[in-house]
Amino acid sequence: MLIISKEIEQKIQQTVKSSNGVLPKPLLDMLMGEFSVDIETLLQSLLPIAATFSIAPVSNFNVGAIAYNKNSGNAYLGSNLEFNHAALCLVVHAEQSAINTAWLNGETQLTHLAITDAPCGHCRQFINEVNLAQQIQILLPQVSTSLNELLPHSFGPADLGNKTRLLDKEEMQTVDTSLEISTELKSHYNSSYAPYSGNKSAVEIKTAKHGSFYGRYAENVAYNPSLSPLQSALSQMALSGLDLDEVEVVEITLVETEQYKNQSGVADVVLNSFTGKYEIKKAYVS
């Protein structure tokens, strides 16, 4: 593990906050050159910084994760996000958060996933949904391993006849909506991943001073590890160093497929876990 100065740590944290969790290739290249290390060593050394974005009022256990694609050269941070007074199944795990960051930023493949601690079964199942998951090098504190070793005899998308995977280019289909919602929210709705329920959905959190944060639905073949669009958006907000109760919220909008409407209730439960009172605007695509 590298010894990273406070000055460099603060620079990295500021980059993460300004980009909602992205560490671009030029910065990573500069750090590898400055410390004379390979990308695996660098990613593991940056994990304590990723963990500083954790919000864990229930477990008090801070987890950090970093997803990386050697083809783009960019890295994507993630941290666990817990909600007071809400079911534990609504927690966002650090691995989910990092994969979500990569997905929202257009990655279609990951080659490395560094984690501060061994992934739980929930996270191993979520990773298994990702495009080319078996090729991801998983970097843990004491070992470099693979998903095949961590999740033998796995249950995956093919078992339910799904030919696409999370991060696949094929999932980026266009679904027209005539709703009065922002272009960005419409794009996230179109790019959401819901091969099992069919309920494409996305969320926009519009703030007064910090811009807008977006999240989209990411389903899992085992269902329970699925990431709701609001969880996705709140994770991005946490990686920006913000908490929903600490910002002035202008509007929160959820758009989902009218036939299903199974994300509305989840969004209400998550929002009720915060101190502030938030109303969510709900729009439905027929």
mmCIF file of N, CA and C in Angstrom, residues 216-270:
data_model
loop_
_atom_site.group_PDB
_atom_site.id
_atom_site.type_symbol
_atom_site.label_atom_id
_atom_site.label_comp_id
_atom_site.label_asym_id
_atom_site.label_seq_id
_atom_site.Cartn_x
_atom_site.Cartn_y
_atom_site.Cartn_z
ATOM 1 N N ARG A 216 -30.639 5.165 -12.419
ATOM 2 C CA ARG A 216 -31.485 4.315 -13.257
ATOM 3 C C ARG A 216 -31.537 2.907 -12.676
ATOM 4 N N TYR A 217 -32.584 2.210 -13.008
ATOM 5 C CA TYR A 217 -32.852 0.879 -12.478
ATOM 6 C C TYR A 217 -31.878 -0.139 -13.055
ATOM 7 N N ALA A 218 -31.282 -0.959 -12.175
ATOM 8 C CA ALA A 218 -30.388 -2.044 -12.589
ATOM 9 C C ALA A 218 -30.877 -3.332 -11.953
ATOM 10 N N GLU A 219 -31.558 -4.161 -12.734
ATOM 11 C CA GLU A 219 -32.108 -5.412 -12.203
ATOM 12 C C GLU A 219 -31.053 -6.504 -12.115
ATOM 13 N N ASN A 220 -31.360 -7.503 -11.300
ATOM 14 C CA ASN A 220 -30.502 -8.670 -11.162
ATOM 15 C C ASN A 220 -31.340 -9.923 -11.302
ATOM 16 N N VAL A 221 -30.743 -10.955 -11.888
ATOM 17 C CA VAL A 221 -31.459 -12.197 -12.134
ATOM 18 C C VAL A 221 -31.964 -12.830 -10.834
ATOM 19 N N ALA A 222 -31.288 -12.560 -9.710
ATOM 20 C CA ALA A 222 -31.730 -13.079 -8.420
ATOM 21 C C ALA A 222 -32.690 -12.122 -7.718
ATOM 22 N N TYR A 223 -33.016 -11.022 -8.397
ATOM 23 C CA TYR A 223 -34.010 -10.030 -7.963
ATOM 24 C C TYR A 223 -33.565 -9.178 -6.775
ATOM 25 N N ASN A 224 -33.259 -9.787 -5.621
ATOM 26 C CA ASN A 224 -32.973 -8.995 -4.426
ATOM 27 C C ASN A 224 -31.790 -8.044 -4.572
ATOM 28 N N PRO A 225 -30.715 -8.398 -5.266
ATOM 29 C CA PRO A 225 -29.623 -7.418 -5.401
ATOM 30 C C PRO A 225 -29.903 -6.289 -6.382
ATOM 31 N N SER A 226 -31.102 -6.233 -6.960
ATOM 32 C CA SER A 226 -31.406 -5.159 -7.906
ATOM 33 C C SER A 226 -31.231 -3.785 -7.250
ATOM 34 N N LEU A 227 -30.792 -2.806 -8.038
ATOM 35 C CA LEU A 227 -30.558 -1.447 -7.543
ATOM 36 C C LEU A 227 -31.638 -0.525 -8.093
ATOM 37 N N SER A 228 -32.418 0.078 -7.191
ATOM 38 C CA SER A 228 -33.512 0.949 -7.630
ATOM 39 C C SER A 228 -32.950 2.259 -8.179
ATOM 40 N N PRO A 229 -33.710 2.952 -9.023
ATOM 41 C CA PRO A 229 -33.206 4.215 -9.579
ATOM 42 C C PRO A 229 -32.923 5.272 -8.513
ATOM 43 N N LEU A 230 -33.720 5.318 -7.450
ATOM 44 C CA LEU A 230 -33.454 6.304 -6.400
ATOM 45 C C LEU A 230 -32.181 5.961 -5.639
ATOM 46 N N GLN A 231 -31.957 4.672 -5.357
ATOM 47 C CA GLN A 231 -30.701 4.268 -4.717
ATOM 48 C C GLN A 231 -29.517 4.661 -5.591
ATOM 49 N N SER A 232 -29.663 4.450 -6.884
ATOM 50 C CA SER A 232 -28.610 4.792 -7.839
ATOM 51 C C SER A 232 -28.279 6.280 -7.781
ATOM 52 N N ALA A 233 -29.307 7.128 -7.766
ATOM 53 C CA ALA A 233 -29.101 8.579 -7.740
ATOM 54 C C ALA A 233 -28.520 9.038 -6.406
ATOM 55 N N LEU A 234 -29.013 8.493 -5.299
ATOM 56 C CA LEU A 234 -28.515 8.885 -3.980
ATOM 57 C C LEU A 234 -27.067 8.466 -3.774
ATOM 58 N N SER A 235 -26.682 7.347 -4.379
ATOM 59 C CA SER A 235 -25.285 6.924 -4.325
ATOM 60 C C SER A 235 -24.393 7.935 -5.025
ATOM 61 N N GLN A 236 -24.834 8.434 -6.178
ATOM 62 C CA GLN A 236 -24.083 9.457 -6.883
ATOM 63 C C GLN A 236 -23.976 10.743 -6.059
ATOM 64 N N MET A 237 -25.032 11.079 -5.367
ATOM 65 C CA MET A 237 -25.012 12.259 -4.513
ATOM 66 C C MET A 237 -23.992 12.086 -3.378
ATOM 67 N N ALA A 238 -23.956 10.883 -2.785
ATOM 68 C CA ALA A 238 -23.009 10.617 -1.697
ATOM 69 C C ALA A 238 -21.570 10.738 -2.182
ATOM 70 N N LEU A 239 -21.304 10.275 -3.407
ATOM 71 C CA LEU A 239 -19.958 10.363 -3.961
ATOM 72 C C LEU A 239 -19.578 11.806 -4.293
ATOM 73 N N SER A 240 -20.551 12.682 -4.331
ATOM 74 C CA SER A 240 -20.280 14.109 -4.507
ATOM 75 C C SER A 240 -20.082 14.800 -3.164
ATOM 76 N N GLY A 241 -20.103 14.007 -2.096
ATOM 77 C CA GLY A 241 -19.912 14.555 -0.759
ATOM 78 C C GLY A 241 -21.142 15.215 -0.193
ATOM 79 N N LEU A 242 -22.318 14.846 -0.727
ATOM 80 C CA LEU A 242 -23.562 15.490 -0.320
ATOM 81 C C LEU A 242 -24.537 14.499 0.287
ATOM 82 N N ASP A 243 -25.407 15.014 1.127
ATOM 83 C CA ASP A 243 -26.487 14.246 1.729
ATOM 84 C C ASP A 243 -27.795 14.931 1.369
ATOM 85 N N LEU A 244 -28.820 14.147 1.088
ATOM 86 C CA LEU A 244 -30.095 14.718 0.652
ATOM 87 C C LEU A 244 -30.612 15.761 1.631
ATOM 88 N N ASP A 245 -30.450 15.520 2.931
ATOM 89 C CA ASP A 245 -30.956 16.445 3.938
ATOM 90 C C ASP A 245 -30.109 17.715 4.066
ATOM 91 N N GLU A 246 -28.949 17.738 3.388
ATOM 92 C CA GLU A 246 -28.053 18.882 3.518
ATOM 93 C C GLU A 246 -28.123 19.829 2.320
ATOM 94 N N VAL A 247 -28.942 19.505 1.332
ATOM 95 C CA VAL A 247 -29.036 20.350 0.141
ATOM 96 C C VAL A 247 -30.465 20.840 -0.024
ATOM 97 N N GLU A 248 -30.613 21.896 -0.796
ATOM 98 C CA GLU A 248 -31.950 22.410 -1.115
ATOM 99 C C GLU A 248 -32.468 21.674 -2.345
ATOM 100 N N VAL A 249 -33.446 20.832 -2.137
ATOM 101 C CA VAL A 249 -33.991 20.031 -3.226
ATOM 102 C C VAL A 249 -35.108 20.809 -3.916
ATOM 103 N N VAL A 250 -34.974 20.957 -5.221
ATOM 104 C CA VAL A 250 -35.998 21.646 -6.006
ATOM 105 C C VAL A 250 -37.116 20.672 -6.377
ATOM 106 N N GLU A 251 -36.716 19.490 -6.876
ATOM 107 C CA GLU A 251 -37.716 18.519 -7.324
ATOM 108 C C GLU A 251 -37.074 17.145 -7.474
ATOM 109 N N ILE A 252 -37.834 16.114 -7.121
ATOM 110 C CA ILE A 252 -37.415 14.737 -7.358
ATOM 111 C C ILE A 252 -38.446 14.101 -8.281
ATOM 112 N N THR A 253 -37.974 13.559 -9.399
ATOM 113 C CA THR A 253 -38.876 12.974 -10.387
ATOM 114 C C THR A 253 -38.517 11.519 -10.636
ATOM 115 N N LEU A 254 -39.521 10.673 -10.579
ATOM 116 C CA LEU A 254 -39.375 9.261 -10.934
ATOM 117 C C LEU A 254 -40.190 8.995 -12.186
ATOM 118 N N VAL A 255 -39.563 8.402 -13.195
ATOM 119 C CA VAL A 255 -40.292 7.988 -14.390
ATOM 120 C C VAL A 255 -40.139 6.480 -14.519
ATOM 121 N N GLU A 256 -41.259 5.786 -14.717
ATOM 122 C CA GLU A 256 -41.220 4.334 -14.873
ATOM 123 C C GLU A 256 -42.330 3.881 -15.822
ATOM 124 N N THR A 257 -42.296 2.608 -16.136
ATOM 125 C CA THR A 257 -43.245 2.046 -17.087
ATOM 126 C C THR A 257 -44.599 1.871 -16.416
ATOM 127 N N GLU A 258 -45.636 2.422 -17.010
ATOM 128 C CA GLU A 258 -46.969 2.464 -16.400
ATOM 129 C C GLU A 258 -47.518 1.077 -16.076
ATOM 130 N N GLN A 259 -47.181 0.099 -16.868
ATOM 131 C CA GLN A 259 -47.724 -1.243 -16.685
ATOM 132 C C GLN A 259 -47.321 -1.864 -15.348
ATOM 133 N N TYR A 260 -46.189 -1.421 -14.777
ATOM 134 C CA TYR A 260 -45.657 -2.087 -13.586
ATOM 135 C C TYR A 260 -45.701 -1.217 -12.328
ATOM 136 N N LYS A 261 -45.142 -0.023 -12.396
ATOM 137 C CA LYS A 261 -45.147 0.911 -11.262
ATOM 138 C C LYS A 261 -44.599 0.301 -9.979
ATOM 139 N N ASN A 262 -43.582 -0.554 -10.065
ATOM 140 C CA ASN A 262 -43.078 -1.198 -8.851
ATOM 141 C C ASN A 262 -41.934 -0.442 -8.185
ATOM 142 N N GLN A 263 -41.551 0.724 -8.746
ATOM 143 C CA GLN A 263 -40.491 1.507 -8.117
ATOM 144 C C GLN A 263 -41.027 2.658 -7.264
ATOM 145 N N SER A 264 -42.275 2.996 -7.417
ATOM 146 C CA SER A 264 -42.854 4.110 -6.663
ATOM 147 C C SER A 264 -42.813 3.851 -5.163
ATOM 148 N N GLY A 265 -43.218 2.659 -4.772
ATOM 149 C CA GLY A 265 -43.237 2.324 -3.348
ATOM 150 C C GLY A 265 -41.853 2.299 -2.750
ATOM 151 N N VAL A 266 -40.882 1.768 -3.488
ATOM 152 C CA VAL A 266 -39.494 1.736 -3.013
ATOM 153 C C VAL A 266 -38.981 3.151 -2.806
ATOM 154 N N ALA A 267 -39.260 4.036 -3.766
ATOM 155 C CA ALA A 267 -38.805 5.420 -3.662
ATOM 156 C C ALA A 267 -39.398 6.104 -2.433
ATOM 157 N N ASP A 268 -40.678 5.872 -2.166
ATOM 158 C CA ASP A 268 -41.328 6.481 -1.003
ATOM 159 C C ASP A 268 -40.691 6.010 0.301
ATOM 160 N N VAL A 269 -40.388 4.718 0.393
ATOM 161 C CA VAL A 269 -39.788 4.169 1.614
ATOM 162 C C VAL A 269 -38.406 4.756 1.851
ATOM 163 N N VAL A 270 -37.597 4.825 0.802
ATOM 164 C CA VAL A 270 -36.245 5.379 0.940
ATOM 165 C C VAL A 270 -36.301 6.843 1.347
#
